[in-house]
Amino acid sequence: MTESPDSERVPSRDRRRFPGISSRAYEHPADRSALVALRKLSGFDTVFKTLSGLLPERSLRLLFLSDSVRVGDRQFAHLNDMLRDACYILDLEKVPPMYVNQDPQPNAMCIGLDEPIIVLSTGLVELLDEEEMRAVIGHEVGHALSGHAVYRTLLLFLTKMALRVAWIPLGNVAVMAIVTALREWFRKSELSADRAGLLVGQDVQASMRGLMKLAGGNHLHEMNVDAFLEQAEEYEAGGDLRDSVLKILSVLPRSHPFTTVRAAELKKWAASRDYQRIMDGHYPRRDEDKDTSVSDSFRDSASHYADSVRNSKDPLMGLVRDIAGGAGDLGGKLRDTVFRGTQRPGDSGGDGASGPGGSESAGK
């Protein structure tokens, strides 16, 4: 691989650096289109700074400062080295403060409106090895570079507000509609940050191991990356239309995509030309962000969703394709999709050779 003139390597590490990289380089299309649109809004930063007075950001900072351990040269020095490396690789000028918080649940977050802060739980620090943790810290630095911390803080605030206004007629509905939209956006931003983590760690296997541990704990000797990725494929393709609806309902309240889905998405991106171009030193630059076309970004997002529907193995997405393609027997297709693997109304089981009520199926 030829060395790009703008490409550097982190001292003492065989990792490539990306001077001036724009977060657009690694952002998921749906995440990027929303961010580009917001960045184009005149006065957007001013509005959010005004709003910051209403949000509990100051109290959050004081909470972590007073009741967590701040990472630095004298505390969790190895995490501090990884944080500085991550900021160096992604060319983030100001290193955000990072804290370790006592919590057995493995978790990490990047929050804040004016200046982002990163928080790691003790459960996460104890769970991951150095390379896995490097990908997680890169993930959080990616959030900071994209400006996701702003929306994460807003999401936390609105979620709490929804609980407070639950007694007001329709008040909770209005707030929860915004929260639901923000969660969908934030799930896509998590896929973006996973990519940033890979750019920092530059070790696909370490990223996969970290996601497996989040799902199954510190039992790597009992887990297998290929089998884990097969779970994601089975999750997407398995079941019938009822399962498709259950998937939608189960993901709506979540701020993060399911872990197997994240692993499959990251693996696919790591094998893409986009990732290889970044590694070769060809990527969008931060000083070009102001010239980015909103319409182009939305077109990329729409194209991504169209490709997702076209290539999805999910039964509901298959039905959407049939409807969009003007399928002839929509009623029959809907019936087949809903009752796949079950006895349809009116079926008597026939000769019992293979039907759900047939004699040969008994005892299997």
XYZ file of C-alpha atoms in Angstrom:
364
model
C 0.000 0.000 0.000
C 1.434 3.367 -0.998
C 1.728 6.042 1.678
C -0.473 9.100 1.100
C 1.402 12.410 1.592
C -1.254 13.498 4.137
C -1.141 10.203 5.983
C 0.878 9.747 9.146
C 1.382 6.960 11.614
C 0.960 7.237 15.349
C 4.403 7.125 17.020
C 5.436 3.640 18.153
C 2.226 2.156 16.738
C 1.409 0.763 13.335
C -1.741 2.839 13.092
C -2.555 5.372 10.439
C -3.479 8.944 11.325
C -6.095 11.030 9.478
C -5.180 14.744 9.577
C -8.159 17.071 9.136
C -10.619 14.193 8.683
C -14.271 15.176 8.614
C -16.735 13.057 10.552
C -18.591 12.735 7.235
C -15.960 10.173 6.281
C -17.328 7.561 8.662
C -20.887 8.673 9.387
C -23.792 6.399 8.519
C -25.790 7.993 5.646
C -28.903 8.606 7.795
C -26.799 10.135 10.556
C -24.781 12.253 8.137
C -27.782 13.730 6.303
C -29.342 14.939 9.545
C -26.078 16.394 10.827
C -25.313 18.186 7.551
C -28.798 19.743 7.574
C -28.420 20.957 11.167
C -24.957 22.358 10.558
C -26.400 24.424 7.696
C -29.035 26.028 9.923
C -28.054 29.597 10.678
C -27.908 30.226 14.417
C -28.154 26.547 15.303
C -25.145 26.681 17.642
C -26.514 29.809 19.335
C -29.881 28.160 19.940
C -28.286 25.124 21.527
C -26.012 27.209 23.719
C -29.104 29.069 24.928
C -30.849 25.771 25.465
C -27.885 24.491 27.471
C -28.995 26.744 30.303
C -32.155 24.655 30.564
C -30.384 21.309 30.441
C -28.717 19.622 33.416
C -25.261 19.697 31.781
C -23.587 21.652 34.565
C -24.974 19.318 37.221
C -23.785 16.287 35.205
C -20.256 17.706 35.059
C -20.254 18.354 38.796
C -21.620 14.877 39.439
C -18.846 13.112 37.531
C -16.199 15.436 38.930
C -17.308 14.745 42.501
C -18.282 11.072 42.355
C -16.152 9.470 39.604
C -12.442 9.135 38.826
C -11.038 11.554 36.248
C -8.660 9.876 33.824
C -5.226 11.476 33.578
C -1.505 10.905 33.950
C -1.941 9.864 37.596
C -5.254 8.000 37.364
C -6.000 5.279 34.808
C -2.923 6.371 32.882
C -3.311 3.595 30.296
C -6.815 4.858 29.450
C -5.456 8.387 29.219
C -2.829 7.229 26.702
C -5.533 5.567 24.598
C -7.704 8.691 24.737
C -4.848 10.917 23.574
C -3.980 8.447 20.806
C -7.611 8.373 19.628
C -7.755 12.175 19.490
C -4.417 12.211 17.650
C -5.551 9.672 15.058
C -8.856 11.461 14.349
C -7.173 14.870 14.677
C -9.499 16.109 17.421
C -7.780 19.260 18.634
C -9.074 19.367 22.205
C -8.896 16.157 24.251
C -12.234 15.808 26.091
C -12.232 15.009 29.830
C -12.842 11.328 30.549
C -14.133 9.729 33.746
C -14.444 6.192 35.101
C -17.706 5.720 36.954
C -18.500 2.890 39.379
C -21.156 0.837 37.597
C -21.087 -2.941 37.037
C -23.071 -2.542 33.803
C -20.655 -2.235 30.819
C -21.355 1.171 29.353
C -19.739 4.257 27.830
C -21.148 7.607 26.775
C -20.197 10.995 25.392
C -22.385 13.859 26.611
C -22.316 17.652 26.794
C -23.392 20.688 24.796
C -20.491 23.121 25.039
C -17.658 20.680 25.718
C -18.203 16.910 25.510
C -17.115 14.590 28.295
C -16.590 10.833 28.033
C -17.671 8.437 30.768
C -16.645 4.771 31.041
C -18.205 2.384 33.533
C -16.030 0.130 35.685
C -17.930 -2.823 34.233
C -16.650 -1.907 30.781
C -13.064 -1.244 31.941
C -12.941 -4.638 33.624
C -14.525 -6.452 30.687
C -12.362 -5.348 27.735
C -8.712 -5.868 26.896
C -6.504 -3.023 25.659
C -7.283 -3.277 21.942
C -11.010 -3.692 22.560
C -10.980 -0.671 24.865
C -9.069 1.325 22.257
C -11.953 0.760 19.821
C -14.490 1.853 22.462
C -12.587 5.050 23.275
C -12.283 5.720 19.532
C -16.051 5.168 19.332
C -16.638 7.889 21.962
C -14.124 10.278 20.365
C -16.024 9.738 17.106
C -19.192 10.873 18.894
C -17.342 14.003 20.034
C -16.005 14.769 16.553
C -19.464 14.372 14.989
C -21.167 16.515 17.606
C -23.351 13.636 18.775
C -22.833 14.616 22.418
C -25.248 17.504 21.883
C -28.074 15.236 20.776
C -27.304 12.585 23.374
C -27.669 15.238 26.086
C -30.890 16.477 24.504
C -32.221 12.909 24.337
C -31.500 12.350 28.033
C -33.253 15.616 28.884
C -36.343 14.921 26.767
C -36.658 11.370 28.104
C -36.802 12.751 31.642
C -39.220 15.466 30.516
C -41.555 12.841 29.040
C -41.847 11.250 32.471
C -42.627 14.610 34.088
C -45.378 15.596 31.633
C -46.966 12.143 31.430
C -49.997 13.440 33.350
C -50.684 16.224 30.803
C -53.165 15.162 28.068
C -51.213 14.616 24.834
C -48.124 16.222 26.403
C -46.332 12.921 26.765
C -47.331 11.912 23.231
C -45.752 15.026 21.741
C -42.496 14.649 23.683
C -42.265 10.909 23.033
C -42.691 11.499 19.301
C -39.547 13.652 19.397
C -37.783 11.124 21.636
C -38.637 8.276 19.245
C -37.227 10.231 16.289
C -34.082 11.099 18.249
C -33.616 7.450 19.229
C -33.827 6.348 15.610
C -31.247 9.000 14.730
C -29.067 8.039 17.664
C -29.122 4.348 16.736
C -27.644 5.352 13.379
C -25.098 7.556 15.136
C -23.958 4.492 17.094
C -23.163 2.763 13.799
C -21.184 5.877 12.806
C -19.240 5.818 16.073
C -18.496 2.094 15.668
C -16.797 3.013 12.400
C -14.805 5.755 14.149
C -13.723 3.156 16.718
C -12.454 0.945 13.920
C -10.527 3.851 12.374
C -8.833 4.424 15.733
C -8.139 0.802 16.657
C -7.627 -0.378 13.056
C -8.248 -3.935 14.242
C -11.522 -5.477 13.020
C -11.146 -8.535 15.235
C -10.738 -6.391 18.359
C -13.906 -4.477 17.469
C -15.768 -7.749 16.946
C -14.486 -9.154 20.249
C -15.607 -6.059 22.114
C -19.132 -6.300 20.711
C -19.301 -10.021 21.498
C -18.272 -9.315 25.082
C -21.001 -6.702 25.401
C -23.462 -9.398 24.384
C -22.050 -12.459 26.169
C -19.600 -11.292 28.817
C -15.960 -12.198 29.320
C -16.152 -15.726 27.899
C -14.280 -15.415 24.609
C -13.178 -19.040 24.756
C -16.870 -19.951 24.497
C -17.676 -17.584 21.600
C -16.946 -17.430 17.894
C -17.047 -14.347 15.653
C -18.458 -16.192 12.626
C -21.197 -17.817 14.694
C -21.983 -14.440 16.276
C -22.358 -12.820 12.857
C -24.591 -15.712 11.759
C -26.933 -14.715 14.574
C -27.350 -11.292 12.963
C -28.195 -12.882 9.622
C -30.687 -15.239 11.257
C -32.230 -12.332 13.182
C -32.734 -10.344 9.987
C -34.042 -13.153 7.817
C -35.832 -15.417 10.293
C -39.509 -15.677 11.163
C -42.552 -14.241 9.459
C -44.347 -10.905 9.336
C -45.278 -11.138 13.007
C -41.598 -11.404 13.916
C -40.864 -8.359 11.739
C -43.366 -6.311 13.732
C -41.925 -7.598 17.021
C -38.436 -6.536 15.897
C -39.673 -3.000 15.260
C -41.435 -2.812 18.624
C -38.436 -4.188 20.500
C -35.953 -1.724 18.990
C -38.089 1.444 19.338
C -37.250 2.148 23.017
C -33.531 1.476 22.529
C -30.850 4.127 22.011
C -28.432 1.509 20.574
C -28.906 -1.072 17.816
C -28.744 -4.721 18.871
C -25.180 -5.939 19.334
C -25.185 -8.604 16.619
C -26.584 -6.062 14.161
C -23.811 -3.602 15.069
C -21.192 -6.299 14.513
C -22.603 -7.248 11.103
C -22.843 -3.590 10.009
C -19.271 -2.874 11.088
C -17.920 -6.006 9.415
C -19.643 -5.005 6.177
C -18.241 -1.459 6.336
C -14.729 -2.753 7.079
C -14.878 -4.737 3.836
C -16.158 -1.778 1.811
C -14.329 0.472 -0.612
C -15.234 3.473 1.549
C -13.174 2.127 4.435
C -10.260 1.247 2.185
C -10.235 4.727 0.659
C -10.019 6.288 4.119
C -7.156 3.955 5.037
C -5.424 5.013 1.816
C -5.682 8.660 2.891
C -8.605 9.684 0.654
C -11.418 11.117 2.776
C -13.561 14.272 3.209
C -11.813 17.087 5.064
C -13.184 19.161 7.924
C -12.492 22.444 6.148
C -14.879 21.324 3.375
C -17.859 20.703 5.704
C -19.368 24.141 5.069
C -19.576 23.390 1.345
C -21.383 20.079 1.783
C -24.674 19.808 -0.087
C -27.712 19.019 2.086
C -29.604 17.593 -0.891
C -26.712 15.283 -1.766
C -26.580 14.041 1.816
C -30.320 13.343 1.855
C -29.994 11.594 -1.498
C -27.277 9.350 -0.041
C -29.492 8.620 2.954
C -32.498 7.795 0.770
C -30.318 5.604 -1.440
C -29.036 3.746 1.625
C -32.544 3.009 2.875
C -33.624 1.930 -0.611
C -30.672 -0.460 -0.781
C -31.503 -1.741 2.708
C -35.062 -2.568 1.646
C -33.893 -4.063 -1.642
C -31.269 -6.323 -0.051
C -33.022 -7.136 3.226
C -34.092 -10.700 3.929
C -36.683 -9.564 6.470
C -40.224 -10.746 5.538
C -41.710 -7.265 6.035
C -39.102 -5.701 3.757
C -39.852 -8.405 1.195
C -43.514 -7.419 1.310
C -42.550 -3.745 0.881
C -40.529 -4.694 -2.203
C -43.496 -6.583 -3.644
C -45.837 -3.665 -3.059
C -43.359 -1.187 -4.553
C -42.860 -3.492 -7.526
C -46.611 -3.802 -8.181
C -46.898 -7.461 -7.271
C -50.043 -9.057 -8.674
C -51.368 -11.186 -5.850
C -50.696 -8.951 -2.837
C -53.401 -10.653 -0.803
C -51.867 -14.046 -1.401
C -48.370 -12.790 -0.663
C -49.516 -11.157 2.574
C -51.276 -14.382 3.583
C -48.197 -16.469 2.750
C -45.923 -14.100 4.682
C -48.103 -13.943 7.788
C -48.811 -17.675 7.958
C -45.422 -18.943 6.826
C -44.629 -22.085 8.758
C -48.137 -22.323 10.238
C -51.401 -23.882 9.124
C -53.464 -21.419 7.122
C -57.148 -20.890 7.904
C -59.193 -23.500 6.102
C -56.304 -25.918 5.548
C -57.230 -29.399 6.728
C -53.748 -30.799 6.551
C -54.468 -32.786 3.349
C -52.796 -36.162 3.191
C -50.537 -35.308 6.132
C -47.322 -35.768 4.175
C -45.712 -32.532 5.315
C -48.414 -30.169 6.602
C -48.488 -28.868 10.157
C -51.322 -31.247 11.028
C -49.940 -34.244 9.105
C -49.011 -37.512 10.752
C -45.389 -37.403 9.566
C -44.735 -34.167 11.442
C -45.690 -35.677 14.786
C -42.864 -36.399 17.141
C -40.196 -34.439 15.213
